[in-house]
C-alpha cells in the first residue's frame, strides 16, 4: 500500500484507473479543477485536492506532494491550445519530476504517447507541438534518478477494458482502449520491479497480467 498523488484522476484513463488503485489498497490524493468533482472523488474513496494546473506554482505542488510515495500523471491538455499544452503536458510533469527528486518520491508513472502518433496525417502545428512537449517530458523523467515508468499508448479509444493488449518496449503503432490503458497502469503499479522502462501499449491479443508478467521477467 502506498500514498499516491494522481494527476488526471477524472480523465478518460484516470477515472478507470482510480477505483483499481483504491482496490489495491493505496491511499490516493487526486487533483481536480472543477468543484463538482470533489464529491465524486470522495465517494470513490480518494482524497480530492482542488487545483488548476494552469495556476499551480512550484510551492503549491511542493506542499501538495508532501508525504506521497508515487506520482501518477495521466492528465493532458487535450488539444486546448499550445500554451495549455506546454504547461499541462510538458512543464508540469517536468516540474513534478524535479519535486519528486527533491522530496524523495521515488516512483513516477507518466502516460506519454507513441512518437509516431499521427505521422503522415498532417494533424497540424498544434499536434506537432503536443508531440514535442510530450517527448520533452519523457526526456526529463528519463534523466531523473527516479524509478519512473513511461507508458506510451497508441491512439486512445473511449472504451472500457477487454484486457487484450500488446505491451512491449517497441510495437507497431495502433489504437488502444482507455480501459486497457488504465488496467495496464494498475498492473504496472502493482509490479514495482518494473521501472526505468519506456513501454508501448496497443490493443492486442495478450492478457494484461500475462503481458506485464512477461515484462517483469525481462527486467
Ligand atoms: N488522445 C489520445 O489518442 C492519446 C494518445 C496517447 C496518449 N495520450 C495521453 O494519455 C493521457 C490520458 O488521456 P485521457 O484521454 O485520459 O485524457 P483526458 O480524458 O483528456 O483527461 C485529462 C485529465 O487531465 C485533467 N486536466 C486537464 N487540464 C487540467 C488542468 N488545467 N488542471 C487540472 N487538471 C487538468 C482533466 O481534468 P478534467 O476532468 O477537469 O477535464 C482530466 O482529469 C494524456 O496524457 C494524453 O496526452 C492521449
Short mmCIF file of C-alpha atoms and ligand atoms in Angstrom, two decimals:
data_model
loop_
_atom_site.label_atom_id
_atom_site.label_comp_id
_atom_site.label_asym_id
_atom_site.label_seq_id
_atom_site.Cartn_x
_atom_site.Cartn_y
_atom_site.Cartn_z
CA UNK A 1 0.00 0.00 0.00
CA UNK A 2 1.39 3.39 -1.00
CA UNK A 3 0.36 7.03 -0.86
CA UNK A 4 -0.26 8.12 -4.44
CA UNK A 5 -0.60 11.63 -5.87
CA UNK A 6 -2.74 11.29 -9.01
CA UNK A 7 -2.88 13.96 -11.73
CA UNK A 8 -5.71 13.27 -14.20
CA UNK A 9 -7.85 11.04 -11.98
CA UNK A 10 -11.06 12.42 -13.54
CA UNK A 11 -9.95 11.81 -17.14
CA UNK A 12 -10.81 9.05 -19.60
CA UNK A 13 -7.92 6.88 -18.41
CA UNK A 14 -7.86 8.26 -14.89
CA UNK A 15 -11.45 7.56 -13.85
CA UNK A 16 -10.99 3.95 -14.93
CA UNK A 17 -7.71 3.64 -13.03
CA UNK A 18 -8.72 5.31 -9.77
CA UNK A 19 -11.02 2.53 -8.43
CA UNK A 20 -8.36 -0.06 -9.17
CA UNK A 21 -5.74 1.84 -7.16
CA UNK A 22 -8.13 2.11 -4.25
CA UNK A 23 -8.97 -1.60 -4.53
CA UNK A 24 -5.23 -2.35 -4.40
CA UNK A 25 -5.26 -0.61 -1.01
CA UNK A 26 -3.45 2.57 -1.97
CA UNK A 27 -4.27 5.95 -0.47
CA UNK A 28 -4.92 8.29 -3.39
CA UNK A 29 -4.81 12.07 -3.43
CA UNK A 30 -6.49 13.25 -6.64
CA UNK A 31 -6.06 16.72 -8.12
CA UNK A 32 -9.22 18.12 -9.70
CA UNK A 33 -10.09 21.52 -11.16
CA UNK A 34 -13.91 21.51 -11.08
CA UNK A 35 -15.64 21.87 -7.68
CA UNK A 36 -18.28 19.27 -8.53
CA UNK A 37 -15.58 16.60 -8.95
CA UNK A 38 -14.72 16.67 -5.23
CA UNK A 39 -17.81 14.69 -4.19
CA UNK A 40 -17.27 12.08 -6.89
CA UNK A 41 -13.65 11.59 -5.84
CA UNK A 42 -14.59 11.34 -2.17
CA UNK A 43 -17.32 8.79 -2.95
CA UNK A 44 -14.72 6.70 -4.75
CA UNK A 45 -12.54 6.78 -1.63
CA UNK A 46 -9.88 9.23 -2.81
CA UNK A 47 -8.81 12.47 -1.16
CA UNK A 48 -9.73 15.32 -3.52
CA UNK A 49 -7.43 18.33 -3.79
CA UNK A 50 -8.66 21.33 -5.79
CA UNK A 51 -6.24 23.00 -8.16
CA UNK A 52 -5.80 24.04 -11.78
CA UNK A 53 -2.51 23.11 -13.39
CA UNK A 54 -2.55 26.41 -15.27
CA UNK A 55 -2.20 28.29 -11.99
CA UNK A 56 -0.46 25.98 -9.51
CA UNK A 57 3.06 27.05 -8.56
CA UNK A 58 6.15 25.10 -7.58
CA UNK A 59 5.39 25.99 -3.95
CA UNK A 60 1.80 24.73 -4.27
CA UNK A 61 2.96 21.40 -5.67
CA UNK A 62 5.68 21.09 -3.06
CA UNK A 63 3.07 21.41 -0.35
CA UNK A 64 0.58 19.07 -2.04
CA UNK A 65 3.14 16.35 -2.76
CA UNK A 66 4.46 16.08 0.80
CA UNK A 67 4.21 12.55 2.22
CA UNK A 68 3.42 10.83 -1.06
CA UNK A 69 5.33 7.85 -2.43
CA UNK A 70 4.11 7.56 -6.02
CA UNK A 71 3.12 10.15 -8.65
CA UNK A 72 0.82 9.16 -11.50
CA UNK A 73 0.42 11.62 -14.36
CA UNK A 74 -2.33 10.83 -16.88
CA UNK A 75 -3.50 14.42 -17.27
CA UNK A 76 -3.46 16.26 -20.56
CA UNK A 77 -4.49 19.50 -22.20
CA UNK A 78 -6.47 17.54 -24.82
CA UNK A 79 -5.74 19.89 -27.70
CA UNK A 80 -6.89 23.03 -25.88
CA UNK A 81 -4.11 25.23 -27.30
CA UNK A 82 -0.34 25.48 -27.46
CA UNK A 83 0.16 27.39 -24.21
CA UNK A 84 -2.00 24.99 -22.27
CA UNK A 85 -0.28 22.02 -23.90
CA UNK A 86 3.14 23.40 -22.96
CA UNK A 87 2.09 23.92 -19.37
CA UNK A 88 -0.01 20.80 -18.77
CA UNK A 89 1.69 18.14 -20.89
CA UNK A 90 5.24 19.48 -20.65
CA UNK A 91 6.14 21.89 -17.87
CA UNK A 92 4.02 20.25 -15.18
CA UNK A 93 5.35 16.67 -15.40
CA UNK A 94 8.88 18.11 -15.63
CA UNK A 95 8.29 20.21 -12.51
CA UNK A 96 6.82 17.21 -10.71
CA UNK A 97 9.92 15.18 -11.62
CA UNK A 98 12.09 17.93 -10.08
CA UNK A 99 10.00 17.93 -6.92
CA UNK A 100 9.85 14.14 -6.73
CA UNK A 101 13.65 14.10 -6.63
CA UNK A 102 13.70 16.87 -4.05
CA UNK A 103 11.06 15.27 -1.83
CA UNK A 104 12.20 11.66 -2.22
CA UNK A 105 9.09 10.47 -4.05
CA UNK A 106 10.78 7.62 -5.82
CA UNK A 107 8.11 6.19 -8.14
CA UNK A 108 6.65 8.14 -11.09
CA UNK A 109 4.25 6.82 -13.76
CA UNK A 110 3.81 9.04 -16.82
CA UNK A 111 1.31 8.47 -19.62
CA UNK A 112 3.05 9.61 -22.77
CA UNK A 113 2.42 8.91 -26.46
CA UNK A 114 3.91 6.85 -29.29
CA UNK A 115 6.49 9.04 -31.04
CA UNK A 116 4.96 8.13 -34.41
CA UNK A 117 1.41 9.11 -33.42
CA UNK A 118 -0.34 11.00 -36.20
CA UNK A 119 2.59 10.53 -38.56
CA UNK A 120 1.76 11.40 -42.21
CA UNK A 121 -1.72 12.52 -41.18
CA UNK A 122 -0.97 16.24 -41.38
CA UNK A 123 -2.54 16.96 -38.00
CA UNK A 124 -1.05 20.45 -37.91
CA UNK A 125 1.22 22.62 -35.84
CA UNK A 126 -0.68 22.17 -32.59
CA UNK A 127 -0.33 18.41 -32.77
CA UNK A 128 3.38 18.64 -33.64
CA UNK A 129 3.80 20.89 -30.63
CA UNK A 130 1.97 18.35 -28.43
CA UNK A 131 4.31 15.61 -29.61
CA UNK A 132 7.41 17.71 -28.91
CA UNK A 133 6.18 18.63 -25.46
CA UNK A 134 5.31 15.02 -24.57
CA UNK A 135 8.78 13.92 -25.69
CA UNK A 136 10.44 16.65 -23.63
CA UNK A 137 8.55 15.46 -20.54
CA UNK A 138 9.67 11.89 -21.20
CA UNK A 139 13.27 13.10 -21.55
CA UNK A 140 13.13 14.98 -18.24
CA UNK A 141 11.87 11.89 -16.44
CA UNK A 142 14.43 9.59 -18.07
CA UNK A 143 17.19 11.93 -16.91
CA UNK A 144 15.93 11.77 -13.31
CA UNK A 145 17.12 9.49 -10.56
CA UNK A 146 13.57 8.23 -10.04
CA UNK A 147 12.05 4.80 -10.56
CA UNK A 148 9.95 6.01 -13.46
CA UNK A 149 7.75 4.16 -15.92
CA UNK A 150 6.74 5.89 -19.15
CA UNK A 151 3.74 4.25 -20.77
CA UNK A 152 3.17 5.15 -24.42
CA UNK A 153 -0.33 4.15 -25.52
CA UNK A 154 -1.48 4.31 -29.11
CA UNK A 155 -4.49 6.38 -30.16
CA UNK A 156 -6.95 6.25 -27.29
CA UNK A 157 -10.43 4.79 -27.81
CA UNK A 158 -13.11 5.73 -25.29
CA UNK A 159 -13.95 2.14 -24.42
CA UNK A 160 -13.73 0.02 -21.31
CA UNK A 161 -11.12 -2.68 -20.98
CA UNK A 162 -11.31 -6.06 -22.64
CA UNK A 163 -7.90 -6.96 -21.15
CA UNK A 164 -6.44 -7.86 -24.55
CA UNK A 165 -3.30 -5.87 -25.35
CA UNK A 166 0.13 -5.78 -26.89
CA UNK A 167 2.68 -4.45 -24.42
CA UNK A 168 6.38 -4.21 -25.14
CA UNK A 169 9.38 -1.89 -25.45
CA UNK A 170 8.63 -1.32 -29.15
CA UNK A 171 5.45 -2.08 -31.05
CA UNK A 172 3.85 -1.29 -34.38
CA UNK A 173 1.56 1.71 -33.95
CA UNK A 174 -2.12 1.10 -33.19
CA UNK A 175 -5.03 2.17 -31.04
CA UNK A 176 -5.91 1.14 -27.50
CA UNK A 177 -8.98 1.26 -25.32
CA UNK A 178 -8.69 3.73 -22.44
CA UNK A 179 -9.84 0.91 -20.15
CA UNK A 180 -6.90 -1.21 -21.26
CA UNK A 181 -4.53 1.69 -20.54
CA UNK A 182 -6.00 2.01 -17.05
CA UNK A 183 -5.77 -1.73 -16.35
CA UNK A 184 -2.21 -1.85 -17.65
CA UNK A 185 -1.18 1.03 -15.42
CA UNK A 186 -2.79 -0.69 -12.45
CA UNK A 187 -0.88 -3.89 -13.24
CA UNK A 188 2.41 -1.99 -13.69
CA UNK A 189 1.95 -0.12 -10.41
CA UNK A 190 1.41 -3.47 -8.70
CA UNK A 191 4.84 -4.61 -10.03
CA UNK A 192 7.40 -2.09 -8.71
CA UNK A 193 10.25 -4.22 -10.06
CA UNK A 194 9.33 -2.79 -13.47
CA UNK A 195 10.89 0.64 -13.53
CA UNK A 196 13.13 2.87 -15.64
CA UNK A 197 11.36 1.49 -18.71
CA UNK A 198 9.59 3.09 -21.67
CA UNK A 199 6.76 0.75 -22.61
CA UNK A 200 4.42 0.89 -25.59
CA UNK A 201 0.81 -0.29 -25.50
CA UNK A 202 -1.86 -1.04 -28.06
CA UNK A 203 -4.89 -3.29 -28.10
CA UNK A 204 -3.79 -6.80 -28.98
CA UNK A 205 -4.07 -10.46 -28.12
CA UNK A 206 -2.35 -10.83 -24.78
CA UNK A 207 -3.94 -10.83 -21.36
CA UNK A 208 -2.72 -7.79 -19.39
CA UNK A 209 -1.41 -9.68 -16.38
CA UNK A 210 0.45 -12.12 -18.66
CA UNK A 211 1.93 -9.23 -20.67
CA UNK A 212 3.06 -7.38 -17.53
CA UNK A 213 4.41 -10.63 -16.09
CA UNK A 214 6.50 -11.14 -19.24
CA UNK A 215 7.93 -7.61 -18.95
CA UNK A 216 8.63 -8.22 -15.28
CA UNK A 217 10.64 -11.36 -16.08
CA UNK A 218 12.67 -9.37 -18.61
CA UNK A 219 13.67 -6.61 -16.18
N1 LIG B 1 -5.88 11.07 -27.08
C1 LIG B 1 -5.00 10.17 -27.49
O1 LIG B 1 -5.20 9.47 -28.52
C2 LIG B 1 -3.75 9.94 -26.70
C3 LIG B 1 -2.82 9.06 -27.20
C4 LIG B 1 -1.69 8.78 -26.43
C5 LIG B 1 -1.53 9.37 -25.19
N2 LIG B 1 -2.45 10.25 -24.73
C6 LIG B 1 -2.25 10.81 -23.38
O2 LIG B 1 -2.96 9.98 -22.48
C7 LIG B 1 -3.19 10.70 -21.27
C8 LIG B 1 -4.60 10.42 -20.75
O3 LIG B 1 -5.52 10.80 -21.73
P1 LIG B 1 -7.09 10.88 -21.39
O4 LIG B 1 -7.82 10.66 -22.65
O5 LIG B 1 -7.41 10.09 -20.17
O6 LIG B 1 -7.19 12.43 -21.04
P2 LIG B 1 -8.50 13.26 -20.68
O7 LIG B 1 -9.71 12.39 -20.65
O8 LIG B 1 -8.50 14.48 -21.55
O9 LIG B 1 -8.20 13.68 -19.16
C9 LIG B 1 -7.30 14.67 -18.87
C10 LIG B 1 -7.21 14.85 -17.37
O10 LIG B 1 -6.38 15.98 -17.10
C11 LIG B 1 -7.13 16.88 -16.29
N3 LIG B 1 -6.79 18.25 -16.57
C12 LIG B 1 -6.72 18.84 -17.79
N4 LIG B 1 -6.39 20.15 -17.64
C13 LIG B 1 -6.24 20.35 -16.30
C14 LIG B 1 -5.88 21.47 -15.53
N5 LIG B 1 -5.64 22.66 -16.09
N6 LIG B 1 -5.81 21.34 -14.19
C15 LIG B 1 -6.08 20.15 -13.59
N7 LIG B 1 -6.42 19.04 -14.27
C16 LIG B 1 -6.50 19.14 -15.62
C17 LIG B 1 -8.59 16.62 -16.65
O11 LIG B 1 -9.43 17.16 -15.68
P3 LIG B 1 -10.98 17.50 -16.04
O12 LIG B 1 -11.75 16.29 -15.60
O13 LIG B 1 -11.26 18.69 -15.22
O14 LIG B 1 -11.07 17.75 -17.51
C18 LIG B 1 -8.56 15.11 -16.71
O15 LIG B 1 -8.57 14.56 -15.41
C19 LIG B 1 -2.87 12.15 -21.57
O16 LIG B 1 -1.62 12.46 -21.00
C20 LIG B 1 -2.77 12.18 -23.10
O17 LIG B 1 -1.85 13.17 -23.53
C21 LIG B 1 -3.57 10.55 -25.45
#
